[in-house]
Coordinates of C-alpha atoms in Angstrom, one line a residue:
M1 CA 0.0 0.0 0.0
E2 CA 2.8 2.4 0.9
C3 CA 4.6 1.8 -2.3
K4 CA 1.5 2.4 -4.4
K5 CA 0.9 5.7 -2.6
L6 CA 4.6 6.7 -3.2
I7 CA 4.2 5.9 -6.9
K8 CA 1.0 7.9 -7.1
K9 CA 2.7 10.9 -5.4
W10 CA 5.7 10.5 -7.7
W11 CA 3.5 10.6 -10.8
F12 CA 1.5 13.5 -9.4
W13 CA 4.7 15.6 -8.9
L14 CA 5.9 14.6 -12.4
V15 CA 2.7 16.0 -13.8
V16 CA 3.0 19.1 -11.7
I17 CA 6.5 19.6 -13.0
Y18 CA 5.3 19.2 -16.6
F19 CA 2.6 21.8 -16.0
I20 CA 5.1 24.2 -14.5
I21 CA 7.5 23.7 -17.5
G22 CA 4.6 24.2 -19.9
L23 CA 3.6 27.5 -18.2
Y24 CA 7.2 28.7 -18.2
V25 CA 7.5 27.9 -22.0
A26 CA 4.1 29.6 -22.6
I27 CA 5.1 32.8 -20.7
S28 CA 8.7 33.0 -21.9
G29 CA 8.2 32.2 -25.6
G30 CA 4.7 31.1 -26.4
F31 CA 2.7 34.3 -25.9
F32 CA 5.4 36.9 -26.9
V33 CA 6.8 34.9 -29.9
P34 CA 3.9 33.0 -31.4
E35 CA 5.8 30.5 -33.5
P36 CA 4.1 27.3 -34.5
N37 CA 6.9 25.1 -33.0
T38 CA 6.6 26.9 -29.7
I39 CA 2.8 26.4 -29.7
Q40 CA 3.2 22.8 -30.5
K41 CA 5.6 22.3 -27.6
I42 CA 3.1 24.0 -25.2
M43 CA 0.3 21.8 -26.4
F44 CA 2.5 18.7 -26.0
F45 CA 3.4 19.7 -22.4
F46 CA -0.3 20.2 -21.5
I47 CA -1.8 17.3 -23.5
W48 CA 0.8 14.6 -22.8
P49 CA -0.1 14.0 -19.2
I50 CA -3.8 13.8 -20.0
I51 CA -3.2 11.3 -22.8
F52 CA -0.9 9.2 -20.6
F53 CA -3.6 8.9 -17.9

């Protein structure tokens, strides 16, 4: 039971880190420099965890 809880917390923090990176990319490059590649990276960061789960 404890191992499963640790794994769930680990995945939770991994998703949180992905969201933080996605927000950072969006703020630093996505909104000010609207390049297609940057937008695709932002979409990847936000959609990947949803698809994975």
